[in-house]
């Protein structure tokens, strides 16, 4: 069962009481996304950005890049409030659109930044993954699929990078579970801080920024796609008022597991694996029992 390392429990957020978090969020609500990001780069240790190169993450990346440039000029002028660099991670599920992978390269070239790519454990290619877990695992067991391609690699990334706070591209206007998103959250169980600097923005604001600052974006956006994940579960948005309407169309699901309770998700994954192993063992025992009389005869 894939489990790279023991799960991390962040210590930094342990100093935050609920009242403290509420107070910080009230302050952050009044700041622009640039100021929220700048505050985080100064105040939050172990800050990283996780992105699937969605439009929101690209705006955030561009803002971080601008703050870094300002940081250099601030340092030159003797202003010494240090903005820490923000490592950038991408979870390559091995089922991304080619357009997304091309964008990942264009973004690295545009900003001249290193990208840390995490894939399912011990898998380099889709063929590696399918030889271990079969084809179309998302159809037969989507919980295990989400855990293996997204949740475990993401957690491995946080662990390896010593992440205590993660910037995500979620927004309230994406609706569903995100409709009441706080700008700063503490992930239950792990204590990891999650920062959603564009929580208050609409898709239109994101789009206007991308065009104004000539930020590279996914070619699929020009074909009616609005929210882009794996190719097998992503279509152009069917409802213009719901940018995530092209994700998991026709299914109940609206999240991939990356932003839900990690320990709960892991426990469900482990229970599913146990059931599968028990089923396999009983099938093998039945097959052996069926063969045994023939062998004895
Ligand atoms: N594959 C992958 N790698 C790294 N980070 C990822 C990944 N998928 C989702 N995310 C993070 O979740 C943000 C919201 O993504 P989505 O709206 O696509 O939803 S979902 O997480 O896939 O359910 C997303 O925002 P963006 O930065 O705008 O892409 C990321 O912060």
XYZ file of C-alpha atoms and ligand atoms in Angstrom:
328
model
C 0.000 0.000 0.000
C 1.672 3.274 -1.018
C 2.673 5.376 1.943
C 5.921 7.192 1.471
C 6.475 8.598 4.941
C 4.611 9.184 8.171
C 2.053 11.972 7.745
C 3.178 15.351 8.830
C 1.429 17.344 11.483
C 2.314 21.010 11.238
C 3.507 22.640 14.429
C 3.344 26.316 13.438
C -0.455 26.512 13.400
C -0.617 24.954 16.885
C -0.084 28.483 18.222
C -3.311 29.662 16.530
C -6.486 29.636 18.604
C -9.831 29.770 16.742
C -10.201 33.371 17.903
C -6.743 34.218 16.578
C -7.560 32.657 13.196
C -10.832 34.567 13.034
C -9.022 37.802 13.830
C -6.397 37.195 11.123
C -9.090 36.349 8.568
C -10.996 39.536 9.386
C -7.794 41.496 8.653
C -7.010 39.515 5.484
C -10.532 40.109 4.104
C -9.675 43.814 3.914
C -6.425 43.315 1.989
C -5.847 42.957 -1.754
C -4.593 39.527 -2.936
C -1.131 41.045 -3.509
C -1.004 42.252 0.091
C -2.273 38.904 1.396
C 0.468 37.110 -0.498
C 3.097 39.572 0.646
C 1.978 39.170 4.264
C 2.215 35.389 3.901
C 5.675 35.551 2.324
C 6.896 37.542 5.306
C 4.927 35.864 8.117
C 4.299 32.197 7.325
C 7.213 29.771 7.624
C 7.383 26.837 5.224
C 5.147 28.509 2.621
C 4.722 26.785 -0.748
C 2.343 27.139 -3.705
C 0.562 24.138 -5.164
C -0.871 24.586 -8.642
C -2.470 22.704 -11.505
C -1.809 25.877 -13.564
C -5.456 26.875 -13.348
C -6.157 30.558 -14.057
C -6.247 31.418 -10.339
C -2.914 29.792 -9.578
C -1.357 31.608 -12.516
C -2.491 34.976 -11.168
C -1.026 34.071 -7.778
C 2.233 32.951 -9.366
C 2.488 36.210 -11.290
C 1.838 38.194 -8.108
C 4.496 36.227 -6.200
C 6.933 36.904 -9.005
C 6.232 40.646 -8.879
C 6.657 40.710 -5.096
C 10.028 38.989 -5.502
C 11.149 41.620 -7.977
C 10.033 44.350 -5.567
C 11.829 42.473 -2.824
C 15.115 42.776 -4.669
C 14.710 46.523 -5.116
C 13.617 46.817 -1.474
C 16.735 44.918 -0.391
C 18.887 47.229 -2.519
C 17.406 50.240 -0.789
C 18.118 48.818 2.654
C 14.492 47.840 3.412
C 14.955 44.563 5.199
C 11.561 42.922 5.645
C 12.361 39.702 3.847
C 9.835 38.015 1.558
C 10.746 34.361 1.461
C 10.844 32.500 -1.840
C 7.825 30.263 -2.426
C 8.572 26.792 -3.869
C 6.089 25.790 -6.572
C 4.719 22.269 -6.856
C 2.635 20.501 -9.479
C 1.126 17.060 -8.978
C 1.375 15.223 -12.262
C -1.418 12.660 -12.013
C -0.208 11.114 -15.296
C -3.666 11.890 -16.745
C -3.310 15.594 -17.511
C -4.130 17.097 -20.891
C -1.088 17.688 -23.092
C -2.093 21.397 -23.077
C -1.602 21.481 -19.285
C 1.830 19.861 -19.513
C 2.794 22.322 -22.268
C 1.639 25.172 -20.063
C 3.759 23.899 -17.168
C 6.799 24.214 -19.418
C 5.795 27.631 -20.772
C 5.317 28.944 -17.229
C 8.759 27.737 -16.149
C 10.320 29.425 -19.176
C 8.333 32.634 -18.716
C 9.202 33.118 -15.053
C 12.499 31.256 -15.061
C 11.438 29.310 -11.990
C 12.078 25.725 -10.946
C 8.986 23.545 -10.690
C 8.836 20.559 -8.369
C 6.775 17.813 -9.977
C 5.303 14.979 -7.907
C 3.820 11.838 -9.472
C 2.061 8.781 -8.019
C 4.506 6.811 -5.880
C 6.977 4.701 -7.878
C 5.350 5.666 -11.191
C 7.031 7.568 -13.960
C 4.483 6.946 -16.714
C 0.793 6.134 -17.145
C 1.831 2.623 -18.130
C 3.649 2.222 -14.777
C 0.511 3.307 -12.946
C -1.798 1.057 -14.944
C 0.454 -1.968 -14.555
C 0.033 -1.640 -10.770
C -3.564 -0.486 -10.478
C -5.243 -1.430 -13.763
C -6.840 0.745 -16.415
C -9.509 3.356 -15.672
C -9.204 3.024 -11.906
C -11.269 6.231 -11.671
C -14.261 4.267 -13.010
C -13.991 1.298 -10.659
C -12.660 2.943 -7.479
C -12.466 6.709 -7.695
C -11.551 7.170 -4.031
C -8.394 5.073 -4.432
C -7.679 6.809 -7.718
C -7.856 10.266 -6.074
C -5.742 9.111 -3.169
C -3.053 7.561 -5.357
C -2.724 10.269 -8.012
C -3.342 13.418 -5.991
C -3.552 13.075 -2.227
C -0.507 10.887 -1.532
C 1.821 12.741 -3.963
C 0.651 16.081 -2.550
C 1.276 14.966 1.010
C 4.688 13.592 0.011
C 5.526 16.997 -1.471
C 4.497 18.847 1.699
C 6.555 16.434 3.760
C 9.693 16.656 1.636
C 9.556 20.438 1.426
C 8.757 20.934 5.102
C 5.601 22.806 4.130
C 3.677 24.396 6.971
C 1.470 26.596 4.802
C 0.179 25.941 1.288
C -1.185 28.480 -1.165
C -4.075 27.140 -3.229
C -6.049 28.552 -6.142
C -9.516 27.978 -4.713
C -12.118 30.766 -4.845
C -15.586 31.278 -3.349
C -17.040 31.959 -6.796
C -16.195 28.352 -7.731
C -19.204 27.496 -5.536
C -19.885 24.053 -3.985
C -17.705 23.361 -0.948
C -15.744 26.508 -1.767
C -18.605 28.980 -1.470
C -17.699 29.888 2.126
C -13.959 29.457 1.922
C -11.833 31.377 4.439
C -8.720 33.117 3.173
C -6.642 31.327 5.824
C -7.666 27.840 6.948
C -6.177 25.261 9.294
C -6.525 21.797 7.813
C -8.218 19.560 10.333
C -6.015 16.775 11.687
C -2.739 17.865 10.094
C -2.698 21.496 11.204
C -1.394 22.534 7.802
C -2.249 26.144 6.958
C -4.025 26.687 3.644
C -3.992 30.171 2.160
C -6.519 31.114 -0.520
C -5.424 34.626 -1.503
C -7.925 34.966 -4.351
C -10.851 33.595 -2.342
C -12.905 36.742 -2.986
C -12.257 37.065 -6.742
C -14.618 36.182 -9.603
C -13.539 34.317 -12.731
C -13.858 37.613 -14.634
C -11.379 39.346 -12.309
C -8.924 36.470 -12.765
C -9.338 36.573 -16.534
C -8.890 40.377 -16.668
C -5.648 40.064 -14.683
C -4.288 37.307 -16.926
C -4.872 39.419 -20.026
C -3.650 42.674 -18.487
C -0.336 41.172 -17.360
C 0.039 38.795 -20.314
C 0.287 35.766 -18.077
C 0.569 32.452 -19.994
C -2.611 30.366 -19.695
C -3.974 26.985 -20.740
C -4.874 26.802 -24.447
C -8.028 24.885 -23.448
C -9.506 28.074 -21.962
C -9.986 29.308 -25.534
C -12.058 26.177 -26.230
C -14.644 26.764 -23.494
C -12.895 24.911 -20.676
C -12.951 26.831 -17.379
C -11.678 24.421 -14.712
C -9.179 21.835 -15.909
C -8.143 18.606 -14.228
C -7.565 15.121 -15.639
C -8.621 14.619 -19.265
C -11.026 11.795 -18.424
C -13.061 13.890 -15.975
C -12.924 17.340 -17.586
C -15.132 18.895 -20.260
C -15.861 22.467 -21.332
C -18.124 24.190 -18.782
C -21.725 23.288 -19.600
C -23.182 26.065 -17.422
C -21.740 29.554 -18.008
C -22.613 30.490 -14.406
C -20.710 27.551 -12.954
C -17.072 27.389 -14.022
C -16.634 23.929 -12.479
C -19.624 22.452 -14.329
C -17.298 20.615 -16.719
C -15.628 18.672 -13.901
C -16.880 15.135 -13.156
C -19.992 15.873 -15.215
C -22.919 13.600 -14.295
C -21.276 12.518 -11.028
C -22.028 13.618 -7.469
C -18.420 14.490 -6.921
C -17.011 18.048 -6.943
C -13.562 17.722 -5.299
C -10.530 15.520 -5.969
C -9.573 14.945 -2.348
C -6.675 17.378 -2.197
C -8.646 19.806 -0.060
C -10.593 17.427 2.163
C -9.657 15.908 5.540
C -6.415 14.046 4.843
C -6.584 11.477 7.651
C -10.208 10.634 6.815
C -9.350 10.195 3.156
C -6.348 8.014 3.996
C -8.407 5.846 6.367
C -11.062 5.347 3.662
C -8.373 4.455 1.137
C -6.787 1.935 3.516
C -10.196 0.358 4.304
C -10.875 0.013 0.561
C -7.500 -1.642 0.005
C -8.149 -4.097 2.852
C -11.525 -5.040 1.352
C -9.936 -5.561 -2.065
C -7.203 -7.757 -0.565
C -9.753 -9.811 1.397
C -11.853 -10.284 -1.747
C -8.804 -11.344 -3.719
C -7.758 -13.802 -0.989
C -11.232 -15.370 -0.848
C -11.330 -15.689 -4.658
C -7.910 -17.355 -4.637
C -9.019 -19.713 -1.856
C -12.185 -20.602 -3.816
C -10.169 -21.225 -6.982
C -7.711 -23.431 -5.056
C -10.600 -25.373 -3.469
C -12.136 -25.947 -6.896
C -8.859 -27.315 -8.259
C -8.032 -29.490 -5.206
C -10.589 -32.351 -5.807
C -9.448 -32.657 -9.409
C -5.822 -32.897 -8.274
C -6.700 -35.533 -5.612
C -8.626 -37.610 -8.161
N -2.537 18.551 -9.980
C -2.389 19.523 -9.064
N -1.157 19.879 -8.672
C -1.003 20.841 -7.731
N -2.030 21.528 -7.177
C -3.277 21.223 -7.555
C -3.519 20.185 -8.496
N -4.870 20.106 -8.677
C -5.429 21.028 -7.881
N -4.482 21.720 -7.209
C -4.682 22.821 -6.259
O -6.085 22.972 -6.011
C -6.550 24.201 -6.606
C -7.944 24.027 -7.134
O -7.899 23.109 -8.207
P -9.192 22.676 -8.992
O -10.203 23.758 -8.980
O -8.721 22.150 -10.293
O -9.872 21.544 -8.128
S -9.386 20.138 -7.630
O -8.444 20.394 -6.517
O -8.752 19.429 -8.748
O -10.598 19.458 -7.165
C -5.509 24.506 -7.664
O -5.561 25.861 -8.060
P -4.734 26.409 -9.340
O -3.424 26.865 -8.792
O -5.576 27.534 -9.844
O -4.569 25.303 -10.307
C -4.256 24.141 -6.910
O -3.967 25.070 -5.896
